[in-house]
Tab-separated table of C-alpha atoms in Angstrom:
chain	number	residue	atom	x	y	z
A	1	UNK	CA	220.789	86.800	5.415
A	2	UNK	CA	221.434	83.053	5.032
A	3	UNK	CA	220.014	79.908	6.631
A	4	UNK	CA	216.794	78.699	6.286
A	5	UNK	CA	214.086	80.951	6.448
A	6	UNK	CA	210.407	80.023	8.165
A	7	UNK	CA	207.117	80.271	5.945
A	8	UNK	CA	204.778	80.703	8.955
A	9	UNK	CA	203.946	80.881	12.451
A	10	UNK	CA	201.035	79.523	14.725
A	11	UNK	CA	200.406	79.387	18.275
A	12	UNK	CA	198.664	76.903	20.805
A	13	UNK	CA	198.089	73.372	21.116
A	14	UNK	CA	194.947	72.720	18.597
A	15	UNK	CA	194.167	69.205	19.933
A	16	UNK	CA	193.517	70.808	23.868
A	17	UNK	CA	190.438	72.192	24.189
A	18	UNK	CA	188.245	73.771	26.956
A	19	UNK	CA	186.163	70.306	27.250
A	20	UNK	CA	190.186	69.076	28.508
A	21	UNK	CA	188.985	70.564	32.003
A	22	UNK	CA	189.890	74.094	33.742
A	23	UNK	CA	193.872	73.058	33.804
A	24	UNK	CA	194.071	73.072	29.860
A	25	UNK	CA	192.309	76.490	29.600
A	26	UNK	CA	194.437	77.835	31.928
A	27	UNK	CA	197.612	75.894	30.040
A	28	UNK	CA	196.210	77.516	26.770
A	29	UNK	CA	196.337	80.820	28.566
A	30	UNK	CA	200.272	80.763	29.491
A	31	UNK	CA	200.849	80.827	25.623
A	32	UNK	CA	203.533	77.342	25.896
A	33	UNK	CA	203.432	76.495	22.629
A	34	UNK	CA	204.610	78.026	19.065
A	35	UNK	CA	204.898	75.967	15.788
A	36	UNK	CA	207.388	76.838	13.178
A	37	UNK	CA	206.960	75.487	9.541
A	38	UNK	CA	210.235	75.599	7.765
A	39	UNK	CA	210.499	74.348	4.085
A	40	UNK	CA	211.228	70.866	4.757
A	41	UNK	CA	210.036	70.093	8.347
A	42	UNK	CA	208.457	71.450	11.438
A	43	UNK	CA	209.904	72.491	14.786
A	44	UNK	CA	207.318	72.969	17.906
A	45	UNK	CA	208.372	74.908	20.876
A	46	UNK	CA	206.866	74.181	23.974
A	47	UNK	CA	207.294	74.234	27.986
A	48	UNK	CA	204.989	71.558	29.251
A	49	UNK	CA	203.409	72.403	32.511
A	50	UNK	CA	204.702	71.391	35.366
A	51	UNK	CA	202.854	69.207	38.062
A	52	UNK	CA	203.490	70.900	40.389
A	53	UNK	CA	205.196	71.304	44.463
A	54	UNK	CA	202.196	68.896	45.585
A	55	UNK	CA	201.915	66.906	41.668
A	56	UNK	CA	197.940	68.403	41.557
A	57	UNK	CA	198.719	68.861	37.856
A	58	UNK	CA	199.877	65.581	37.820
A	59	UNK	CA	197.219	63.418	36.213
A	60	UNK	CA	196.179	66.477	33.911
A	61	UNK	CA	199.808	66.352	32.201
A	62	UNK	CA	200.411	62.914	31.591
A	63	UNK	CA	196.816	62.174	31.013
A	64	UNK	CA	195.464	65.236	29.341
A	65	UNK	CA	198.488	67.284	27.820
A	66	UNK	CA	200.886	64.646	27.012
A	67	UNK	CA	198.287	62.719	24.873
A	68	UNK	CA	197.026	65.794	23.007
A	69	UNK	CA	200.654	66.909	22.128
A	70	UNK	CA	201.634	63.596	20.603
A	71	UNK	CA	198.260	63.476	18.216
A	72	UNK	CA	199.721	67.225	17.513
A	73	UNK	CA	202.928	65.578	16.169
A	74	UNK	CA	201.352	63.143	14.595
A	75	UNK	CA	198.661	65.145	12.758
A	76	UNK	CA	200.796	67.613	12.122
A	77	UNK	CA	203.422	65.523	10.310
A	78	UNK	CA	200.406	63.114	8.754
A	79	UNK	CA	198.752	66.574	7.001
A	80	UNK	CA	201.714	68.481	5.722
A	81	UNK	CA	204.063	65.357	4.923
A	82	UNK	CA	206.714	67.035	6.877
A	83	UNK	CA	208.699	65.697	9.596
A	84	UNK	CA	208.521	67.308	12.834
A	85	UNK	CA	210.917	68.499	15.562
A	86	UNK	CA	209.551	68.931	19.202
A	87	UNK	CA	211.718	71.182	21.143
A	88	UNK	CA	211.738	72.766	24.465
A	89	UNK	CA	211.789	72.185	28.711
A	90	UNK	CA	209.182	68.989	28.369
A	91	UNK	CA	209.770	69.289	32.331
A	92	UNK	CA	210.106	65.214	32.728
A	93	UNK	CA	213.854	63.151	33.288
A	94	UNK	CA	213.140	60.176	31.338
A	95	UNK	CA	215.817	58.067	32.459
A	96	UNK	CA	217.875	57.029	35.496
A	97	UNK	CA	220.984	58.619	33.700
A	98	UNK	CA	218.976	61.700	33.181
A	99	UNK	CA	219.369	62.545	37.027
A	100	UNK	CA	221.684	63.259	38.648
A	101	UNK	CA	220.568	61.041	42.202
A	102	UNK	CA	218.416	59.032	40.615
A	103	UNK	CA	218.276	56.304	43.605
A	104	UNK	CA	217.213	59.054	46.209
A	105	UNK	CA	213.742	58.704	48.197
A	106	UNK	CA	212.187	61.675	46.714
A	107	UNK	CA	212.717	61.523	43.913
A	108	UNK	CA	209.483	59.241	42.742
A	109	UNK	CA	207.482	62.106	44.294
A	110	UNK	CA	208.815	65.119	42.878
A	111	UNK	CA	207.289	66.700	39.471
A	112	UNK	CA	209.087	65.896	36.573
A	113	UNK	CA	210.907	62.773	37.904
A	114	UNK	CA	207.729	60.381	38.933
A	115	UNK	CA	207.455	57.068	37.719
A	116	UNK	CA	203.608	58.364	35.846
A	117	UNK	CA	205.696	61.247	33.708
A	118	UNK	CA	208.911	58.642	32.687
A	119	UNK	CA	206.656	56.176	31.770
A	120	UNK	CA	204.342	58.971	30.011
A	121	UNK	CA	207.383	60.172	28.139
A	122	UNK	CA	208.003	56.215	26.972
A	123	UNK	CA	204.545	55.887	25.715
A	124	UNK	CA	204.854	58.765	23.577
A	125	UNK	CA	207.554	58.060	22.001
A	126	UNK	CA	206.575	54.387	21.843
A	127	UNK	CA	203.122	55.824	19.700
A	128	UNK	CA	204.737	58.166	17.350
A	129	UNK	CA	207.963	56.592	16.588
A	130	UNK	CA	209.761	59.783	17.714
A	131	UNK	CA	213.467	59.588	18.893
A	132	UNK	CA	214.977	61.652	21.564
A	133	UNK	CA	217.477	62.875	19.816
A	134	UNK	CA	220.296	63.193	22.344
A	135	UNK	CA	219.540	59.293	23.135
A	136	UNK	CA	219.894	58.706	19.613
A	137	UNK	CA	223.399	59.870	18.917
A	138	UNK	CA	224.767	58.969	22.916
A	139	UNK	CA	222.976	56.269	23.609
A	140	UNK	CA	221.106	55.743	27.073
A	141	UNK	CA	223.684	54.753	29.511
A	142	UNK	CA	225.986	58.430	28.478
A	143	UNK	CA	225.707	60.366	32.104
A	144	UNK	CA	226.820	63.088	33.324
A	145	UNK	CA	224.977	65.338	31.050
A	146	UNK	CA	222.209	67.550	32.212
A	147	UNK	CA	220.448	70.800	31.141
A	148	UNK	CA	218.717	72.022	34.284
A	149	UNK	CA	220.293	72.749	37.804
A	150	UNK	CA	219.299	74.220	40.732
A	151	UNK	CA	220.023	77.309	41.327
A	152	UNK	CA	218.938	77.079	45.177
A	153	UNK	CA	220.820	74.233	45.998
A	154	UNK	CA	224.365	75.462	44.162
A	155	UNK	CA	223.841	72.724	41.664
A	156	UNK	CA	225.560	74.115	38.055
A	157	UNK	CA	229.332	73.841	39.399
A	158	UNK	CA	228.987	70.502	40.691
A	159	UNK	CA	227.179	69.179	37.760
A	160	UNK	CA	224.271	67.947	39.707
A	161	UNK	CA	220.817	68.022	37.560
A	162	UNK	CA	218.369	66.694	35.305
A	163	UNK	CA	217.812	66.596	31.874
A	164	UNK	CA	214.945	68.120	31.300
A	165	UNK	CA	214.938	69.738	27.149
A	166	UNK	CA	215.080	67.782	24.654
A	167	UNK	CA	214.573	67.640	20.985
A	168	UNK	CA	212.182	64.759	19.795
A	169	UNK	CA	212.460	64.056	16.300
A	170	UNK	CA	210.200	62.455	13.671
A	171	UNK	CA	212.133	58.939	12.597
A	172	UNK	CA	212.210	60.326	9.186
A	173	UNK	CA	214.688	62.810	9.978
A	174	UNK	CA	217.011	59.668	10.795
A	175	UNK	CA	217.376	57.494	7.512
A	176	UNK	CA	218.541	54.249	8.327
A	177	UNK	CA	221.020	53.735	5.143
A	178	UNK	CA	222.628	57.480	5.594
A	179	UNK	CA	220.993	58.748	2.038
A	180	UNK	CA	217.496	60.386	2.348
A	181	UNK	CA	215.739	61.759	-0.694
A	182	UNK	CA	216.569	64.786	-2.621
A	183	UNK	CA	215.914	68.091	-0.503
A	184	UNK	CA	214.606	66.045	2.800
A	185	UNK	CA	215.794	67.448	6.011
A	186	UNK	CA	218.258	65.191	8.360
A	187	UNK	CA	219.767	65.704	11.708
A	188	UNK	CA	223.424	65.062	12.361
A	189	UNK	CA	223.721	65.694	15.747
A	190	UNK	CA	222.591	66.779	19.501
A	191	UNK	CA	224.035	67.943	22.271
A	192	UNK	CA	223.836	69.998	25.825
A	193	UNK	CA	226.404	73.011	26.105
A	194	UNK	CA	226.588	73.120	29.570
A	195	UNK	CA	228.728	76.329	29.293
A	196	UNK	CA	225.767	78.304	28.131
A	197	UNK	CA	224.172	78.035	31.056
A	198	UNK	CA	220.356	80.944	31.309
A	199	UNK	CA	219.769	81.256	35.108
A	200	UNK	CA	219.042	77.733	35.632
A	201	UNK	CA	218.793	75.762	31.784
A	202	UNK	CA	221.741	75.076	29.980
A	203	UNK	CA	221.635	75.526	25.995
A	204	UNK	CA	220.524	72.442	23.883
A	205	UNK	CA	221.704	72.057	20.274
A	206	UNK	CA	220.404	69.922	17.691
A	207	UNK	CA	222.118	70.185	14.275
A	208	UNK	CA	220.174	69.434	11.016
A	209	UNK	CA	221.499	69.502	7.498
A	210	UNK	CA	218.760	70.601	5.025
């Protein structure tokens, strides 16, 4: 068939470790991460773990797993000289326009909206230079758009959620003056299709022209 085809598979986050505490064996365990190399990049899929009802993962994931996955991207795009795509439910709304009632009391306490994740999400891409793709091509202030609703509440048909998957590219993948090199990968586009809709996540697409 066409398309581009993958030349291997690996599985695990190879910068978390058992000395990482009891939390990143037992993260290890749930299998959350899968790296793809294609012929002119990388895509990592991943589900970050979530802190939690009570946030007593809280400090492990922005202190512990957010850290090791961004010296992931980076060694991983360092070594091959590949740019990387990170792809997946990072379980964190980054910014006001990424919820839905952003200015309601509870939401500094629940997982995935606290001011500690945001602010962990900013520092990683701050580090690596990595661009949220959707941001890139809407720009921050575009709202309305979501991926994840609640099914409990009765949340998809009112468009009342969070965006919570992203894809977070390498900066090469962006060339400033429109003309990359010969063969190099670049994306030309991101959005949510919120009429593809899995129990509770709505599809994500990112479109890159290789």
């Amino acid at each position: 068939g066409g398309g581009v085809k993958p030349v291997g598979v690996t599985y695990g986050l190879p910068t978390m470790s058992e000395v990482d505490g009891p939390i990143a064996v037992e993260a290890a365990l749930e299998g959350r991460t899968i790296t793809v190399e294609y012929p002119n990049f990388f895509v990592i899929g991943v589900y970050v773990p979530n802190s939690g009802d009570t946030l007593v993962r809280l400090d492990f994931r922005t202190q512990v797993w957010d850290r090791r996955l961004e010296e992931y991207m980076q060694d991983l795009e360092a070594k091959h000289k590949k740019p990387v795509i990170l792809c997946g439910d990072l379980n964190v709304a980054h910014l006001d326009s990424d919820i839905w009632n952003f200015d309601a009391k509870h939401i500094p306490k629940s997982a995935g909206t606290t001011p500690q994740e945001r602010q962990s999400f900013s520092e990683t891409l701050q580090k690596t230079g990595f661009k949220d793709a959707f941001r890139h091509f809407h720009g921050n202030d575009a709202s309305g758009w979501f991926s994840y609703f609640s099914v409990r509440a009765g949340n998809r048909p009112v468009n009342r959620g969070l965006r919570l998957d992203y894809f977070v590219c390498s900066p090469s993948l962006f060339p400033a003056d429109g003309a990359p090199a010969e063969g190099a990968a670049i994306v030309t586009g991101s959005t949510i299709l919120p009429e593809f809709v899995a129990l509770d996540h709505a599809a994500c697409l990112l479109s890159v022209k290789c």
